[in-house]
Amino acid sequence: MSSNNHELNKFPWKHVIGLALSLILTLIALWVVVSLSLPTVATLTIIVLLAVCQAFIQLLMFMHINENHGRGYRILAIAFGFYIAVVVVYGSLWIMWFTV
Amino acid sequence: METTNHTPIEYSTEEGSNKILGFWVFLGAEIVLFSALFSVYLVLHSHTAGGPTSKDLFEVKEFMIETFLLLISSFTCGLGTIELRRHNVKGLVAWLVVTLLLGLGFIGMELNEFITYVTVEHATLQTSAFLSGFFVLVGTHGAHVSFGIVWMICVIIQLLRRGVTPVTARKAFIIGLYWHFLDVVWIFIFTAVYLTGLVL
Amino acid sequence: MIENIKSFLGSFFVTGDPMIYGADASIALATIGIVFYLTYFKKWKWLWDEWLTTVDHKKIGIMYIIAAILMLFRGGVDALLMRAQLIIPNNTFLTSQHYNEIFTTHGTIMIFFMAMPFIFGLMNIAIPLQIGARDVAFPFLNAVSFWLFFLAAMLFNISFVIGGSPDAGWTSYAPLAGLKLDPGVGENYYLVALQISGIGTLATGVNFLVTIFKMRAPGMTLFKMPMFTWSTLVTSIIIIFAFPVLTIALALMSIDRLFGAHFFTIEAGGSPMMWANLFWIWGHPEVYIVLIPVLGIFSEVISTFAHKTLFGYKAMVWSMIAISVLSFTTWLHHFFTMGNTAWVNSFFSVSTMIIAIPTGVKIFNWLFTLNKGRIEFTTAMLWALAFIPNFTIGGITGVMLSLAPADYQYHNSYFLIAHFHNVLIAGTVFGVFAGLHYWWPKMFGHVLNERLGKWAFWVFMISYNICFLPMYFIGLMGMTRRMYTFPSGLGWEPLNLVITLGAFGMGVGFLIMVWMIVYSAKYGKRDTTGDPWNGRTLEWATSSPAPEYNFAHIPQVETVDAFAHMKEKGTAGNIYKAPFQAIHMPNDTGIPFILSVFFFIAGFGLVFEWYWMAIPGTIGIIVSMIVRSFKDHEDHHHIPAEEVEQTERAAGRLS
Ligand code: HEM
Ligand SMILES: [Cu+2]
């Protein structure tokens, strides 16, 4: 979101699109689970990817993560957080399921 | 990459921009906090100890309504930030109040869901490891939302008293970030708890 | 009625052991003594105004360090008690229960209430000065961090006399630490106190990260920062991303114990191993949290006293960054023996070996810095030099432990105890001692006595090796950790005796150090220049002790070793050149202290499951936060230009 003055007076398209996308992605995820009978792994992969897309929508369209004023540091913080989150979740499951 | 030739008011002081960055960093920590809860929940998901399973409990209609309430509240909160940058206190407060009401609706539904599980389904925190994980993961998110509601009320009062100043603007912006973030967490709960619970 | 009260008191206070009564008496006497002193000399107001409400990073740093030294004493006494018990076979000095409690409090206190706060103290003292800032980014939050740590430490320590100490080890493994096998309040103390201090630690991490990112003096790009600042930056990142996992682990176990959930229990599908998993996801990064900052300290000390720029600055930085990323991928090496699959053990074995590489890089950089340097053997430098070989032993035995199949032999033996003390003492403890000597003049305006300092160094360092080197061998001979006594006839007697002698030697070293501090306060050489060591970084550019506002003018930085460069160019005086301007500073506030007291009250209530106490405490916490929120627009003031001028004149900086 730019804070350029005349930009500010425009209709908030970005937010409306963001909302629409997130509602649609949510419904797709539900549809994949309820109406498609894909193999479990495929279903889970798809819905996790959809969730990640949604996270990006929030970050980019609502949270202004990409605007100026210290963008680099901000992105670093969130990216590192995601890295650790993946390590923690994936690592724990790998360890605690005792399969491979 | 977007550039601005204008510094928004919440970033206009050094303190303001430091605190906003500090809050982003805190959100990074929150991601990790929730990831630990998710990993516990997922590891324990099958440990139902003869008690109800996720398939027995989750109701599509209920959790879809909860999800929509939060998604829409994130949108209204974002509109609030736009009003903030227009220095429009009235618009900002109005959107924050709408957000807050949607948040209250969400909390109400979640409480109702929990109460149903406990009283009707006899699924409590103590029943099984799966349910411990469920209640604590979803409950931690709910506690965050409740905290956010109290916090938002404080910010609204300060906005009404003092108008949009660099300090109040910073607070309004930060509570907005918090709110969107909780929405992100919910999306993952929606995916990893509710939808996954229907599959596995 | 009377009977009820009696039985309540009997279980509330720990009874039955002369040592406990001794502790009760000394705690009571010390408290009375302090209250009397403060009242008699009318110091209450001074205490409140100067210390309890301060947000000045330098004072907060001093308080951290005082608290950490006290905790080093407490943890050290625990260590000596353990070693006294193990001096001869079949000793009956301590019972098994008592021994369990002591190794638990020893480990917990040393890590959470000694090592980390000591390091945070030094960071508080040095970081804003090194980057040419007036304070940290969030001074209020900084005070909150300190008081949360301090009151959590007090909460943990009173377990000794009220209710009973935790006894399931500093790792508090489930199911041993669960309610079934460990009823009573001891483990609750562990869980609640660490939770409270953990919140403070997380806030410290955020605070220093933002401080270093955003408050550097003009011209100080990231790659011109002093090495201690870099190490603090990396440490902050690790704190921010590791501590939330501990928060969750502690919270879940608390919920298990207090509300009957089944995360880590044996019944109803709980997974005790999940505790170990979460604990070490935090725990391995934690060892870097207490290590990386001291690597920064050693870099500063070595480059200052070798009178050279640090060799391989970029390699140092990149190796720390690599460590911060990799430190999150090795945690399983703490439980290789829990029956993991071969792939899991192999992965974590290799990742552990990989992380040794950046550490090795740093060792060579220090050696090359020393090479052809003009070395000055101050006490700080001695600690730094002793670190290199001693720590390397710990590092090498660490790589031995990282080999999963071999670990089945070493695991939980004294070999392990020797390894981690070799890194924790030669790393962290030597490091904070070096830092203490190095920055003491900046804190108090006088230099620590070098003669006593060197005595303390040699006594401590030699005893340390006498204590811990034999542990490797006794570990290989089969002695396991957490063993409260041992039978005769296994050939363990001589080594155990030597170990205990070494431990008491370290105690002597510590006492010499305390004496050195007292002696130096009286007779120490005053530091009138602000630059006693011919330093290279900005903290030495201001007077000693630094004025409230740190720098009259914010310095301009052009190179690494900014102050050395200024001295060469003759521009060092610009920092205190008239005319002056008013300086914007944060106000003192009592809220952090009060907030933390409420945390203490709520925490104590939770420990005993007294909700009539925990709930009002929690309400107090929330109200304090709301009060703060409504008042924070008025939390700054200005120091007028005249006052700055007076201060600089008094420090002898204006001709
Ligand atoms: C004064 C010097 C010290 C001595 C003589 C000493 C001695 C000991 C001994 C005898 C044990 C218990 C071994 C057992 O029975 O399992 C122990 C455990 C431990 N020590 Fe130290 N120690 C010292 C300093 C430190 C320091 C400085 C730290 C940390 C910074 C530390 C951290 C620990 C930890 C984490 C444990 C494990 C506790 C447990 O098993 O739960 N120690 N130490
Ligand atoms: Cu480790």
PDB file of C-alpha atoms in Angstrom, chain B residues 14-15 17-19 21-22 25 28-29 32-33 36-37 39-40 43-44 47 49 125-129 132-133 136 147 154 157-158 161-162 167 170-171, chain C residues 137-138 202 206 209-210 213-215 240-241 244-245 247-248 252 255 259-263 268-271 274 278 625-626 628-630 632-633 635-636:
ATOM      1  CA  GLU B  14      12.304   7.338  15.346  1.00  0.00           C
ATOM      2  CA  GLU B  15      10.476   5.792  18.276  1.00  0.00           C
ATOM      3  CA  SER B  17       9.487   3.229  13.441  1.00  0.00           C
ATOM      4  CA  ASN B  18      11.595   1.383  16.013  1.00  0.00           C
ATOM      5  CA  LYS B  19       8.520   0.083  17.759  1.00  0.00           C
ATOM      6  CA  LEU B  21      10.068  -2.961  13.615  1.00  0.00           C
ATOM      7  CA  GLY B  22      10.196  -4.374  17.137  1.00  0.00           C
ATOM      8  CA  VAL B  25      10.330  -9.050  15.140  1.00  0.00           C
ATOM      9  CA  GLY B  28       8.594 -13.547  13.979  1.00  0.00           C
ATOM     10  CA  ALA B  29       8.822 -15.002  17.477  1.00  0.00           C
ATOM     11  CA  VAL B  32       7.819 -19.929  16.152  1.00  0.00           C
ATOM     12  CA  LEU B  33       5.590 -20.090  19.209  1.00  0.00           C
ATOM     13  CA  ALA B  36       5.791 -25.416  18.373  1.00  0.00           C
ATOM     14  CA  LEU B  37       2.121 -25.806  19.235  1.00  0.00           C
ATOM     15  CA  SER B  39       4.098 -29.649  15.952  1.00  0.00           C
ATOM     16  CA  VAL B  40       2.790 -30.898  19.288  1.00  0.00           C
ATOM     17  CA  VAL B  43       2.415 -35.411  16.650  1.00  0.00           C
ATOM     18  CA  LEU B  44      -0.373 -36.111  19.120  1.00  0.00           C
ATOM     19  CA  HIS B  47      -3.114 -40.255  20.197  1.00  0.00           C
ATOM     20  CA  ALA B  49      -6.614 -42.883  23.736  1.00  0.00           C
ATOM     21  CA  LEU B 125      -8.519 -31.253  27.973  1.00  0.00           C
ATOM     22  CA  GLN B 126      -7.971 -34.306  30.171  1.00  0.00           C
ATOM     23  CA  THR B 127      -9.501 -36.890  27.860  1.00  0.00           C
ATOM     24  CA  SER B 128      -6.561 -37.583  25.596  1.00  0.00           C
ATOM     25  CA  ALA B 129      -3.305 -36.197  24.337  1.00  0.00           C
ATOM     26  CA  SER B 132      -4.964 -31.563  25.090  1.00  0.00           C
ATOM     27  CA  GLY B 133      -3.172 -30.541  21.930  1.00  0.00           C
ATOM     28  CA  VAL B 136      -4.282 -25.649  23.845  1.00  0.00           C
ATOM     29  CA  PHE B 147      -6.096 -10.116  24.254  1.00  0.00           C
ATOM     30  CA  CYS B 154      -7.436   0.619  24.752  1.00  0.00           C
ATOM     31  CA  ILE B 157     -10.033   5.049  23.674  1.00  0.00           C
ATOM     32  CA  GLN B 158      -6.684   6.692  23.134  1.00  0.00           C
ATOM     33  CA  ARG B 161      -9.039  11.140  23.373  1.00  0.00           C
ATOM     34  CA  ARG B 162      -6.001  12.314  21.511  1.00  0.00           C
ATOM     35  CA  VAL B 167       1.970   7.803  19.152  1.00  0.00           C
ATOM     36  CA  ARG B 170       1.777   3.814  15.784  1.00  0.00           C
ATOM     37  CA  LYS B 171      -0.475   1.932  18.191  1.00  0.00           C
TER      38      LYS B 171
ATOM     39  CA  ALA C 137      15.727   1.150  21.473  1.00  0.00           C
ATOM     40  CA  PHE C 138      13.164   0.381  24.194  1.00  0.00           C
ATOM     41  CA  LEU C 202      12.598 -12.704  24.697  1.00  0.00           C
ATOM     42  CA  VAL C 206      13.845  -8.019  20.503  1.00  0.00           C
ATOM     43  CA  LEU C 209      18.051  -6.575  17.764  1.00  0.00           C
ATOM     44  CA  VAL C 210      16.152  -3.365  17.089  1.00  0.00           C
ATOM     45  CA  PHE C 213      19.540  -2.482  13.543  1.00  0.00           C
ATOM     46  CA  LYS C 214      18.257   1.018  14.036  1.00  0.00           C
ATOM     47  CA  MET C 215      20.289   3.006  16.536  1.00  0.00           C
ATOM     48  CA  ILE C 240      13.968 -14.456  19.434  1.00  0.00           C
ATOM     49  CA  PHE C 241      13.506 -17.659  17.521  1.00  0.00           C
ATOM     50  CA  PRO C 244       9.179 -19.243  22.106  1.00  0.00           C
ATOM     51  CA  VAL C 245       9.724 -22.986  21.939  1.00  0.00           C
ATOM     52  CA  THR C 247       7.748 -20.958  26.410  1.00  0.00           C
ATOM     53  CA  ILE C 248       5.533 -23.594  24.860  1.00  0.00           C
ATOM     54  CA  LEU C 252       2.447 -27.435  28.240  1.00  0.00           C
ATOM     55  CA  ILE C 255      -0.872 -27.402  31.982  1.00  0.00           C
ATOM     56  CA  PHE C 259      -4.853 -28.910  34.876  1.00  0.00           C
ATOM     57  CA  GLY C 260      -4.399 -32.589  34.161  1.00  0.00           C
ATOM     58  CA  ALA C 261      -3.683 -32.449  30.421  1.00  0.00           C
ATOM     59  CA  HIS C 262      -1.776 -35.240  28.709  1.00  0.00           C
ATOM     60  CA  PHE C 263       1.006 -33.750  26.654  1.00  0.00           C
ATOM     61  CA  ALA C 268      -3.974 -41.165  27.673  1.00  0.00           C
ATOM     62  CA  GLY C 269      -1.629 -40.995  24.707  1.00  0.00           C
ATOM     63  CA  GLY C 270       0.819 -38.428  26.058  1.00  0.00           C
ATOM     64  CA  SER C 271       4.332 -38.391  24.661  1.00  0.00           C
ATOM     65  CA  MET C 274       7.901 -34.727  22.965  1.00  0.00           C
ATOM     66  CA  LEU C 278      10.803 -29.308  22.465  1.00  0.00           C
ATOM     67  CA  MET C 625       0.146  -2.951  31.220  1.00  0.00           C
ATOM     68  CA  ILE C 626      -2.953  -0.870  30.599  1.00  0.00           C
ATOM     69  CA  ARG C 628       1.569   1.905  30.855  1.00  0.00           C
ATOM     70  CA  SER C 629      -0.321   2.008  27.579  1.00  0.00           C
ATOM     71  CA  PHE C 630      -2.232   5.094  28.655  1.00  0.00           C
ATOM     72  CA  ASP C 632       3.495   6.193  27.376  1.00  0.00           C
ATOM     73  CA  HIS C 633       3.065   9.372  25.351  1.00  0.00           C
ATOM     74  CA  ASP C 635       7.736   9.286  28.916  1.00  0.00           C
ATOM     75  CA  HIS C 636      10.564  11.511  27.741  1.00  0.00           C
TER      76      HIS C 636
END
